Coordinates of C-alpha atoms in Angstrom, one line a residue:
M1 CA 75.2 7.2 28.3
R2 CA 78.3 5.4 29.8
R3 CA 76.7 5.4 33.4
R4 CA 73.6 3.4 31.8
R5 CA 76.1 1.0 30.3
A6 CA 78.0 0.4 33.4
L7 CA 75.0 -0.4 35.1
E8 CA 73.8 -3.4 32.4
P9 CA 74.6 -6.6 33.6
S10 CA 77.5 -8.5 31.9
P11 CA 77.4 -11.6 29.6
A12 CA 78.4 -13.8 31.8
A13 CA 76.1 -12.5 34.4
R14 CA 73.4 -13.0 32.3
I15 CA 74.3 -16.1 31.6
A16 CA 74.9 -17.4 35.3
W17 CA 71.3 -15.8 36.0
S18 CA 69.4 -17.7 33.0
A19 CA 70.9 -21.0 34.3
A20 CA 70.3 -20.2 38.0
L21 CA 66.5 -19.4 36.7
G22 CA 66.3 -22.5 34.8
M23 CA 67.4 -24.9 37.8
A24 CA 64.8 -22.9 40.0
V25 CA 61.9 -23.5 38.1
G26 CA 63.3 -27.2 37.0
V27 CA 63.7 -28.2 40.9
V28 CA 60.3 -26.7 41.6
A29 CA 58.6 -27.8 38.8
S30 CA 60.0 -31.3 39.0
L31 CA 59.1 -31.5 42.9
A32 CA 55.7 -30.5 42.3
A33 CA 55.6 -33.1 39.4
I34 CA 56.7 -35.9 41.7
G35 CA 54.3 -34.8 44.5
F36 CA 51.3 -34.8 42.3
V37 CA 52.0 -38.2 40.9
D38 CA 52.4 -39.5 44.4
L39 CA 49.4 -37.8 45.4
V40 CA 47.2 -39.5 42.7
L41 CA 48.6 -43.1 43.9
L42 CA 47.9 -42.5 47.3
L43 CA 43.9 -41.5 46.4
N44 CA 44.3 -44.3 44.3
E45 CA 44.9 -46.7 46.9
W46 CA 42.6 -44.9 49.7
L47 CA 39.5 -44.8 47.2
L48 CA 39.8 -48.3 46.0
I49 CA 40.3 -47.0 42.2
S50 CA 43.8 -49.2 42.3
P51 CA 43.8 -52.7 40.9
R52 CA 45.9 -53.6 44.1
S53 CA 43.7 -51.6 46.7
R54 CA 40.6 -53.6 44.9
F55 CA 42.0 -56.8 44.9
M56 CA 43.3 -56.8 48.8
Q57 CA 39.5 -55.6 49.5
D58 CA 37.6 -58.2 50.9
D59 CA 34.3 -56.4 51.3
R60 CA 32.6 -56.8 47.7
T61 CA 29.9 -54.5 48.9
L62 CA 32.0 -51.9 50.0
L63 CA 33.8 -52.4 46.7
L64 CA 30.9 -52.0 44.7
V65 CA 29.4 -49.0 46.3
A66 CA 32.9 -47.2 45.9
T67 CA 33.1 -47.8 42.5
V68 CA 29.9 -46.0 41.6
L69 CA 30.3 -43.3 44.3
V70 CA 34.3 -42.1 44.1
P71 CA 34.0 -41.0 40.6
A72 CA 30.7 -39.2 41.2
A73 CA 31.4 -37.9 44.3
G74 CA 35.1 -36.3 42.5
G75 CA 33.1 -34.9 39.7
L76 CA 30.8 -33.1 42.2
V77 CA 33.8 -31.6 43.7
V78 CA 35.9 -31.0 40.2
G79 CA 32.4 -29.3 38.9
L80 CA 31.8 -26.7 42.1
V81 CA 35.4 -25.5 41.8
H82 CA 35.5 -25.0 38.1
H83 CA 31.9 -23.6 38.3
Y84 CA 32.5 -20.9 41.8
L85 CA 36.6 -20.7 41.8
I86 CA 37.9 -20.8 38.5
P87 CA 36.9 -17.5 36.2
E88 CA 36.2 -19.4 33.0
R89 CA 34.2 -22.5 34.4
R90 CA 36.7 -25.0 33.1
P91 CA 40.0 -26.6 33.8
H92 CA 43.3 -25.3 32.1
G93 CA 45.6 -27.3 30.2
P94 CA 48.1 -27.6 27.4
P95 CA 45.7 -25.5 24.9
D96 CA 46.2 -22.8 27.5
I97 CA 49.9 -22.6 27.9
I98 CA 50.2 -22.6 24.0
R99 CA 47.7 -19.7 24.2
A100 CA 49.7 -17.7 26.1
V101 CA 53.0 -18.6 24.6
Q102 CA 52.0 -17.8 21.1
G103 CA 50.2 -14.8 22.0
L104 CA 53.6 -13.4 23.2
D105 CA 52.4 -12.3 26.8
G106 CA 53.6 -15.3 28.9
V107 CA 50.8 -15.3 31.5
V108 CA 49.7 -18.5 33.0
P109 CA 47.5 -17.2 35.8
P110 CA 48.4 -18.8 39.0
R111 CA 45.2 -19.0 40.4
S112 CA 43.5 -21.2 37.4
G113 CA 46.4 -22.9 37.3
V114 CA 46.6 -24.0 41.0
L115 CA 43.0 -24.8 40.7
S116 CA 43.2 -26.7 37.6
A117 CA 46.3 -28.7 39.3
L118 CA 43.8 -29.5 42.0
T119 CA 40.6 -30.3 39.9
S120 CA 43.1 -32.8 38.4
L121 CA 44.3 -34.3 41.2
V122 CA 40.8 -34.9 42.1
S123 CA 39.6 -36.5 39.1
L124 CA 42.7 -38.6 39.2
G125 CA 42.4 -39.6 42.3
A126 CA 38.6 -40.1 42.1
G127 CA 39.4 -42.4 39.0
A128 CA 38.3 -40.2 36.1
S129 CA 39.6 -41.5 32.7
V130 CA 41.8 -38.5 32.0
G131 CA 45.9 -38.2 32.0
Q132 CA 48.3 -37.1 34.3
Y133 CA 50.8 -35.3 31.6
G134 CA 48.8 -32.4 30.8
P135 CA 48.1 -31.0 34.3
L136 CA 51.9 -31.4 35.0
A137 CA 53.0 -29.5 32.1
H138 CA 50.3 -26.7 33.1
L139 CA 51.4 -26.8 36.6
G140 CA 55.2 -26.4 35.7
A141 CA 54.0 -23.5 33.0
T142 CA 52.4 -22.1 36.1
F143 CA 55.5 -21.8 38.4
G144 CA 57.5 -20.6 35.2
S145 CA 55.1 -18.0 34.5
L146 CA 55.3 -17.1 38.7
V147 CA 59.1 -16.7 38.3
A148 CA 58.9 -14.6 35.3
R149 CA 56.8 -12.3 37.2
L150 CA 58.7 -12.5 40.4
T151 CA 61.7 -11.7 38.6
R152 CA 59.9 -8.6 36.5
H153 CA 61.2 -10.3 33.3
T154 CA 59.6 -9.1 30.0
E155 CA 56.8 -10.8 28.4
R156 CA 59.0 -12.2 25.7
N157 CA 61.4 -13.4 28.3
A158 CA 58.4 -15.2 30.4
T159 CA 57.5 -17.4 27.6
V160 CA 61.3 -19.0 28.2
W161 CA 60.6 -19.9 31.5
V162 CA 56.9 -21.4 31.1
G163 CA 59.0 -23.6 28.4
C164 CA 61.3 -24.3 31.5
G165 CA 58.4 -25.2 33.6
V166 CA 57.2 -27.5 30.9
A167 CA 60.2 -29.2 30.1
A168 CA 61.3 -30.0 33.7
A169 CA 57.7 -31.6 34.4
I170 CA 57.8 -33.7 31.1
S171 CA 61.5 -34.5 32.2
T172 CA 60.4 -35.8 35.5
A173 CA 57.3 -37.7 34.3
F174 CA 58.7 -39.6 31.8
N175 CA 62.3 -40.1 33.1
A176 CA 63.0 -38.5 29.7
P177 CA 65.0 -35.1 29.8
L178 CA 65.6 -34.9 26.0
A179 CA 61.9 -35.4 25.4
G180 CA 60.8 -32.8 27.6
I181 CA 63.6 -30.2 26.2
V182 CA 61.9 -31.3 22.7
F183 CA 58.3 -31.1 23.9
A184 CA 58.8 -27.6 25.1
H185 CA 60.0 -26.3 21.8
E186 CA 58.1 -28.3 19.3
V187 CA 54.4 -28.0 21.3
I188 CA 54.8 -25.1 23.4
L189 CA 57.3 -22.4 21.9
R190 CA 57.2 -23.9 18.6
H191 CA 60.4 -22.2 17.6
Y192 CA 64.0 -23.1 18.1
S193 CA 66.7 -20.7 19.4
L194 CA 70.0 -21.0 21.3
R195 CA 68.8 -18.4 23.9
A196 CA 65.9 -20.3 24.8
F197 CA 67.2 -23.6 24.4
A198 CA 69.6 -23.0 27.3
P199 CA 67.8 -22.3 30.2
I200 CA 65.2 -25.0 29.0
T201 CA 67.8 -27.6 28.9
V202 CA 69.0 -26.9 32.2
A203 CA 65.4 -27.0 33.7
A204 CA 64.8 -30.4 31.8
A205 CA 68.2 -31.7 32.9
V206 CA 67.8 -30.7 36.6
G207 CA 64.2 -32.3 36.3
H208 CA 65.6 -35.6 35.2
V209 CA 68.5 -35.5 38.4
V210 CA 65.4 -34.8 40.8
A211 CA 63.5 -37.9 39.4
N212 CA 65.9 -40.3 38.3
V213 CA 68.8 -39.4 41.0
V214 CA 67.4 -38.0 43.8
F215 CA 63.8 -40.0 44.2
E216 CA 64.7 -42.7 42.0
R217 CA 61.5 -42.8 40.0
P218 CA 60.5 -46.0 38.0
P219 CA 60.6 -45.7 34.3
L220 CA 56.6 -45.8 32.8
F221 CA 57.3 -49.3 31.6
R222 CA 59.9 -51.8 30.9
V223 CA 60.9 -54.3 28.3
E224 CA 63.6 -56.7 27.6
S225 CA 66.3 -56.2 25.0
L226 CA 64.4 -56.0 21.5
N227 CA 65.1 -56.6 17.8
V228 CA 63.1 -56.5 14.7
V229 CA 63.4 -60.1 13.3
A230 CA 62.4 -59.2 9.7
A231 CA 63.2 -56.0 7.5
P232 CA 59.6 -56.9 5.9
E233 CA 58.0 -55.9 9.4
F234 CA 59.0 -52.6 8.9
L235 CA 55.5 -52.6 6.4
G236 CA 53.6 -53.6 9.1
F237 CA 54.7 -50.8 11.0
I238 CA 54.1 -48.0 8.5
L239 CA 50.4 -49.7 8.3
I240 CA 50.1 -49.5 12.1
G241 CA 51.3 -45.8 11.7
V242 CA 48.4 -45.2 9.2
A243 CA 45.8 -46.9 11.1
G244 CA 46.6 -45.4 14.2
A245 CA 46.1 -42.3 12.9
F246 CA 42.6 -42.9 12.6
V247 CA 42.4 -44.3 16.1
A248 CA 43.8 -41.0 17.0
V249 CA 41.4 -38.6 15.1
L250 CA 38.3 -41.1 16.4
Y251 CA 39.8 -40.8 19.5
M252 CA 40.1 -36.7 19.0
R253 CA 36.7 -36.4 17.7
A254 CA 34.9 -38.7 20.2
I255 CA 35.8 -35.8 22.7
L256 CA 34.8 -32.7 20.6
L257 CA 31.8 -34.9 20.4
S258 CA 31.2 -35.3 23.9
S259 CA 32.0 -31.9 24.5
R260 CA 29.2 -30.6 22.5
I261 CA 26.7 -33.5 23.6
A262 CA 27.7 -31.9 27.1
R263 CA 26.6 -28.5 26.4
R264 CA 23.1 -29.8 25.1
V265 CA 22.4 -31.6 28.2
P266 CA 19.7 -30.1 30.3
V267 CA 21.7 -30.5 33.9
A268 CA 23.5 -27.4 35.6
D269 CA 27.2 -27.2 34.2
W270 CA 28.6 -28.0 38.1
M271 CA 26.7 -31.2 38.0
K272 CA 27.9 -32.7 34.7
P273 CA 31.0 -34.0 35.7
M274 CA 29.4 -35.7 38.5
L275 CA 27.0 -36.9 36.1
A276 CA 29.9 -38.6 34.1
G277 CA 31.7 -39.9 36.9
A278 CA 28.2 -41.9 37.9
V279 CA 28.3 -43.4 34.1
L280 CA 31.9 -43.9 34.3
G281 CA 31.3 -45.6 37.9
V282 CA 28.4 -47.9 36.8
A283 CA 30.6 -49.0 33.6
A284 CA 33.7 -49.9 35.9
I285 CA 31.7 -52.7 37.4
G286 CA 32.3 -54.9 34.8
M287 CA 35.4 -53.1 33.3
P288 CA 37.6 -51.9 36.3
D289 CA 40.5 -51.7 33.5
I290 CA 38.7 -48.0 32.4
L291 CA 39.3 -46.0 35.8
G292 CA 42.1 -44.1 36.5
I293 CA 45.5 -43.5 34.1
G294 CA 45.5 -47.6 33.8
K295 CA 49.3 -47.7 34.3
E296 CA 49.2 -51.7 35.2
T297 CA 47.2 -52.3 31.8
L298 CA 49.2 -50.2 30.1
R299 CA 52.4 -52.4 31.2
F300 CA 51.0 -55.7 31.0
A301 CA 50.1 -54.7 27.2
V302 CA 53.8 -54.7 26.6
I303 CA 54.0 -58.4 27.5
D304 CA 53.0 -61.5 25.1
Q305 CA 50.1 -63.2 25.9
A306 CA 49.0 -60.9 28.6
F307 CA 45.6 -60.1 26.9
A308 CA 43.9 -62.0 24.2
P309 CA 43.1 -60.1 21.0
G310 CA 39.0 -60.0 21.9
E311 CA 40.1 -58.1 25.4
L312 CA 42.5 -55.9 23.9
A313 CA 39.9 -54.5 21.2
F314 CA 37.4 -54.4 24.1
L315 CA 39.3 -52.3 26.3
L316 CA 40.6 -50.3 23.5
V317 CA 37.0 -49.3 22.9
A318 CA 35.9 -48.9 26.3
K319 CA 39.1 -46.6 27.3
L320 CA 38.3 -44.4 24.2
L321 CA 34.5 -43.8 25.2
A322 CA 35.3 -43.2 28.9
T323 CA 37.9 -40.8 28.3
A324 CA 35.7 -39.0 25.5
L325 CA 33.1 -38.9 28.5
C326 CA 35.5 -37.5 31.3
I327 CA 37.0 -34.8 29.2
G328 CA 33.9 -33.7 27.6
F329 CA 31.6 -33.7 30.6
G330 CA 33.8 -31.6 32.7
F331 CA 36.6 -33.5 34.3
A332 CA 40.1 -32.0 34.7
G333 CA 43.0 -34.1 33.0
G334 CA 45.2 -34.7 30.2
V335 CA 44.7 -36.6 27.2
L336 CA 48.3 -37.9 26.6
S337 CA 48.0 -40.6 29.3
P338 CA 44.6 -42.3 27.8
A339 CA 46.3 -41.6 24.2
L340 CA 49.2 -43.8 25.2
L341 CA 47.0 -46.7 26.7
I342 CA 44.8 -46.7 23.8
G343 CA 47.6 -46.6 21.2
I344 CA 49.4 -49.5 23.1
L345 CA 46.4 -51.6 23.3
F346 CA 46.0 -50.8 19.6
G347 CA 49.7 -51.8 18.7
A348 CA 48.9 -55.1 20.9
F349 CA 46.2 -55.9 18.9
A350 CA 47.8 -55.1 15.5
G351 CA 50.7 -57.1 16.6
N352 CA 48.4 -60.4 17.3
G353 CA 46.9 -60.1 13.9
V354 CA 50.4 -60.1 12.6
E355 CA 51.3 -63.0 14.1
L356 CA 48.3 -64.7 12.6
L357 CA 49.9 -64.4 9.3
V358 CA 53.6 -64.6 9.9
G359 CA 53.8 -67.1 12.8
E360 CA 56.8 -67.1 14.6
F361 CA 58.6 -64.6 12.1
R362 CA 56.7 -61.7 14.1
S363 CA 58.8 -59.4 16.2
D364 CA 57.9 -59.3 20.2
I365 CA 54.5 -58.2 20.8
A366 CA 56.2 -55.4 22.8
I367 CA 57.5 -53.5 19.5
Y368 CA 54.1 -53.4 17.9
A369 CA 52.3 -52.4 20.9
I370 CA 55.0 -49.5 21.5
C371 CA 54.6 -48.5 17.7
G372 CA 51.0 -48.1 18.1
M373 CA 51.2 -46.2 21.2
V374 CA 53.7 -43.5 19.5
A375 CA 51.5 -43.6 16.4
V376 CA 48.4 -42.6 18.5
A377 CA 49.9 -40.4 20.9
S378 CA 51.9 -38.3 18.6
A379 CA 49.0 -37.5 16.3
V380 CA 46.7 -36.3 19.3
I381 CA 49.8 -34.0 20.8
G382 CA 51.1 -32.8 17.7
A383 CA 54.6 -34.0 18.6
P384 CA 56.3 -36.5 16.7
L385 CA 60.0 -36.0 17.7
T386 CA 59.0 -35.8 21.6
T387 CA 57.5 -39.1 21.1
I388 CA 60.0 -41.0 19.4
L389 CA 62.5 -39.5 21.8
I390 CA 60.4 -40.8 24.3
V391 CA 60.7 -44.4 23.3
F392 CA 64.4 -44.1 22.9
E393 CA 65.1 -42.8 26.4
L394 CA 62.9 -45.3 28.0
T395 CA 64.3 -48.2 26.4
R396 CA 67.5 -47.2 24.9
N397 CA 66.4 -49.5 21.9
Y398 CA 67.7 -48.2 19.0
D399 CA 65.8 -50.8 16.6
L400 CA 62.7 -50.2 18.6
A401 CA 62.9 -46.5 18.2
T402 CA 63.5 -46.8 14.7
A403 CA 60.3 -48.8 14.1
A404 CA 58.7 -46.6 16.2
M405 CA 60.1 -43.5 14.0
V406 CA 58.4 -45.2 11.2
S407 CA 54.9 -45.6 12.8
V408 CA 55.0 -41.8 14.0
V409 CA 56.1 -40.5 10.5
F410 CA 53.2 -42.2 8.6
S411 CA 50.7 -41.4 11.7
N412 CA 51.5 -37.7 11.9
L413 CA 51.2 -37.7 7.9
V414 CA 47.7 -39.1 7.8
A415 CA 46.4 -37.4 10.9
Y416 CA 47.5 -33.9 9.9
R417 CA 45.8 -34.2 6.8
I418 CA 42.5 -35.4 8.1
F419 CA 42.1 -33.6 11.5
G420 CA 44.7 -31.0 12.1
R421 CA 48.1 -30.8 13.6
S422 CA 46.8 -31.9 17.4
L423 CA 43.9 -31.9 19.5
F424 CA 45.6 -28.9 21.1
D425 CA 45.4 -26.9 18.2
V426 CA 41.5 -27.6 17.0
Q427 CA 40.4 -26.8 20.6
L428 CA 42.0 -23.4 20.2
H429 CA 40.3 -23.2 17.0
L430 CA 37.3 -23.6 18.6
R431 CA 37.8 -21.0 21.3
G432 CA 39.1 -18.3 18.3
F433 CA 42.4 -18.9 18.5
D434 CA 43.7 -20.0 15.0
L435 CA 47.2 -21.7 14.7
S436 CA 47.0 -23.1 11.1
A437 CA 48.4 -20.3 9.5
G438 CA 51.4 -20.0 11.9
R439 CA 51.9 -17.7 15.1
D440 CA 52.5 -14.5 12.9
K441 CA 48.7 -14.5 12.1
V442 CA 47.8 -15.2 15.7
I443 CA 49.6 -12.1 16.7
L444 CA 48.5 -9.6 14.3
E445 CA 45.0 -10.7 14.8
R446 CA 45.1 -9.6 18.2
R447 CA 46.4 -6.4 17.5
S448 CA 44.3 -3.5 16.4
I449 CA 44.6 -0.4 14.5
E450 CA 43.7 1.9 17.5
A451 CA 47.2 3.2 18.5
H452 CA 47.5 3.8 15.0
V453 CA 44.6 6.2 14.1
S454 CA 45.4 9.9 13.4
R455 CA 42.9 12.8 13.6
D456 CA 45.0 14.7 10.8
F457 CA 42.2 14.4 8.0
V458 CA 40.2 16.9 6.2
S459 CA 36.7 17.1 6.9
L460 CA 34.2 18.9 4.6
A461 CA 30.7 19.4 5.8
P462 CA 28.2 18.4 2.7
D463 CA 27.3 21.9 1.8
L464 CA 30.7 23.1 1.4
P465 CA 31.2 24.8 -1.8
L466 CA 33.6 23.1 -4.3
A467 CA 35.8 26.0 -4.2
K468 CA 36.4 26.4 -0.7
A469 CA 36.6 22.4 -0.6
R470 CA 39.5 22.8 -3.1
S471 CA 41.4 25.6 -1.3
R472 CA 41.1 23.6 2.1
L473 CA 42.5 20.6 0.5
L474 CA 45.3 22.4 -1.4
A475 CA 46.1 24.4 2.2
A476 CA 46.1 21.1 3.6
R477 CA 48.4 19.3 1.1
C478 CA 45.8 16.5 0.6
H479 CA 44.3 15.0 -2.4
E480 CA 41.5 13.4 -0.7
G481 CA 39.3 14.7 1.9
Y482 CA 35.9 13.1 3.8
V483 CA 32.6 14.3 3.9
V484 CA 31.3 14.4 7.2
D485 CA 27.6 16.0 8.4
T486 CA 27.0 17.7 11.7
D487 CA 26.4 14.3 13.7
G488 CA 30.1 13.4 12.6
V489 CA 28.9 10.9 10.3
C490 CA 31.0 9.8 7.5
L491 CA 29.2 10.3 4.0
G492 CA 31.9 9.4 1.8
G493 CA 35.2 10.3 0.3
V494 CA 36.0 13.0 -2.4
K495 CA 39.1 13.7 -4.1
L496 CA 41.0 16.8 -5.1
A497 CA 41.0 15.6 -8.7
E498 CA 37.2 14.9 -9.2
I499 CA 36.5 18.4 -7.6
L500 CA 38.6 20.3 -10.1
S501 CA 37.2 18.5 -13.0
N502 CA 33.5 19.6 -11.8
E503 CA 34.2 23.4 -11.3
E504 CA 32.7 25.2 -14.1
P505 CA 33.7 29.0 -14.1
G506 CA 30.6 31.3 -13.9
E507 CA 30.1 35.3 -13.4
G508 CA 31.8 36.6 -10.5
G509 CA 33.6 33.6 -10.3
G510 CA 30.7 31.3 -8.9
F511 CA 30.0 27.6 -10.2
S512 CA 27.1 26.9 -12.0
S513 CA 26.2 23.5 -10.0
G514 CA 25.2 25.2 -7.0
E515 CA 25.5 21.9 -4.8
G516 CA 28.0 21.3 -2.1
V517 CA 30.9 18.9 -2.1
G518 CA 28.5 16.7 -0.7
A519 CA 27.1 16.1 -4.2
L520 CA 30.9 14.4 -5.1
A521 CA 30.9 12.0 -2.1
K522 CA 31.4 8.5 -3.0
R523 CA 31.2 5.4 -0.6
V524 CA 34.7 4.8 0.5
E525 CA 36.0 1.2 0.6
P526 CA 37.5 -0.2 3.1
V527 CA 36.7 1.3 6.5
F528 CA 38.0 0.5 9.5
T529 CA 37.1 0.5 13.3
P530 CA 39.6 1.0 16.2
T531 CA 39.1 -2.7 16.9
T532 CA 40.3 -3.9 13.7
S533 CA 43.1 -6.1 13.7
V534 CA 46.2 -5.5 11.8
W535 CA 45.8 -8.9 9.9
A536 CA 42.3 -7.9 8.8
A537 CA 43.9 -4.4 7.8
M538 CA 46.4 -5.8 5.6
E539 CA 43.9 -8.1 3.8
R540 CA 41.2 -5.7 3.3
M541 CA 44.3 -3.3 1.5
G542 CA 44.9 -5.6 -1.2
D543 CA 43.3 -3.3 -4.0
F544 CA 43.1 -0.2 -1.7
V545 CA 44.5 3.1 -4.1
G546 CA 44.5 6.0 -2.0
E547 CA 46.1 8.3 0.9
T548 CA 44.1 7.0 4.0
I549 CA 41.5 4.9 5.2
P550 CA 38.6 6.3 7.4
V551 CA 38.2 4.8 10.8
V552 CA 34.3 4.6 12.2
E553 CA 32.8 3.9 15.5
A554 CA 32.6 0.4 16.0
D555 CA 28.5 0.6 17.0
G556 CA 27.4 0.6 13.4
G557 CA 26.5 4.5 13.6
G558 CA 29.4 5.2 11.3
R559 CA 30.7 8.4 13.3
M560 CA 33.9 9.3 12.1
L561 CA 37.0 8.9 14.1
G562 CA 39.9 9.7 12.2
V563 CA 41.8 7.6 9.3
V564 CA 44.6 5.4 9.0
S565 CA 47.2 5.6 6.7
E566 CA 48.9 2.5 4.7
A567 CA 52.1 3.6 5.9
A568 CA 50.8 3.0 9.6
I569 CA 49.4 -0.2 9.0
V570 CA 52.8 -1.5 7.6
K571 CA 54.4 -0.3 10.6
A572 CA 52.3 -1.7 12.7
Y573 CA 53.0 -5.1 11.2
R574 CA 56.6 -4.8 11.5
E575 CA 56.4 -4.0 14.9
A576 CA 54.6 -7.4 15.5
M577 CA 57.0 -8.9 13.2
D578 CA 59.7 -7.2 15.3
D579 CA 58.3 -8.3 18.7
I580 CA 58.0 -12.0 17.3
R581 CA 61.6 -12.2 16.2
R582 CA 62.9 -10.4 20.0
E583 CA 60.7 -13.1 21.4
E584 CA 62.3 -15.7 19.5
N585 CA 65.8 -14.3 20.4
A586 CA 65.2 -13.0 23.9
G587 CA 68.1 -12.6 25.6
V588 CA 68.0 -14.1 29.2

């Protein structure tokens, strides 16, 4: 025992190792995020997707052809990779990170992660109306999971390194380390603990240093020093939050509807992204602003009078529909970047409406635009704290952050009631992974009772005399047994008290009924199978009274495999809860 303790690393060594791994994950995830973003920009220039490259192109015929063919060709590449190289035949993204972490395994498949990043790169480079932050977060999570596997960390520790990768990627992408830290906890881990917080903070800080100091990345947008002109405007920020929730819900439901429509389209799955790309390209001939991420449009939207109100409304609807089309039909990419653009267009449109009402007493349009942006985006990804911190870190403006906070609060309250916590949670629910009742239920639903099934029960043949059945139960010190036929099928249960009450002494010690114990068998409820989850077992045991519950084959034949006791189910429940608590307080 002393020798084993001597081999264990000291607390100082564990702290140093944790910080070193956090830094390593942060550096790798940050460099990958920077490389990804730069490659997207480069492809946009080469393929005539960016506004600058389109403006500089003199050959209008080439521009017209590229506008249609580039997204279609990109969709073809994406569809083929998904269909033939990714096992699930779809891109992976934030919902898959959440599932890996909330399922306590922390495993993000490297193959699917890298290929999803590749198809996201192709999608964004070819001008698909999808986002870059989801792929960046998933790429960071892939590296974090890989580091955990290479260093042979336990599953519950692996979730911490996944969080490190996500935090570093978001910190790099937004130049917002605090937002990266909170995003990893708020959206991915969904719990706070000091032992997870420390390495995630290190990773986010390293990502910020790499992006902001080493490479000097530009911020997402710039705003001048802004102040709220009048206190009554906060009522407007509340209304923007409420209305922004409806915009967010419309956006999310459009994506889900597009996915359902795509499944019904009589075209091979690998061709559907190409079909969406062709439609997008045709639409982009008249509306080039719907192509790609739309950073230029986002930056112009915070400038007063850069767009007329009609243009803002038109672009908002067009971008929403284009994004729903691309994501629903199989392009790889995130939903946050389009949500930011849709939200900022909505906020600017609302700000123009306020100007019609109050004239010069309205604050700068940028305040309304950013309030709309965070109101929509926070409801889509279910991260109110993260979006508030993004605003504060990007602008360093307390008034603007306060106004944004008001909009975010009301947006999330409304969106949660009419849609759910986030688009990610609803997508997971549609895949059979329901987080609405918390992570405890998810873990319990994924654990079966099979390991707790016992063969220690009294099996009684149907024709066994009552006296012998009584003797066997008394010898086994059991108050109940199960009547099982020659095929092993459970015909029901019988209790010792029932046998005693039905015994009628006759001549020679016999019994007048002349029937075996099978005549007393009664239907048993509940009955489990080996695949019954611990959660389902706990629910179905609500009114159960007895020693054990029969476990039969799952094929419906009723062949009895064993029994499980109430105590065993409670033990399985406690083990799952202990695993969750250990994961939340994992020593790294």
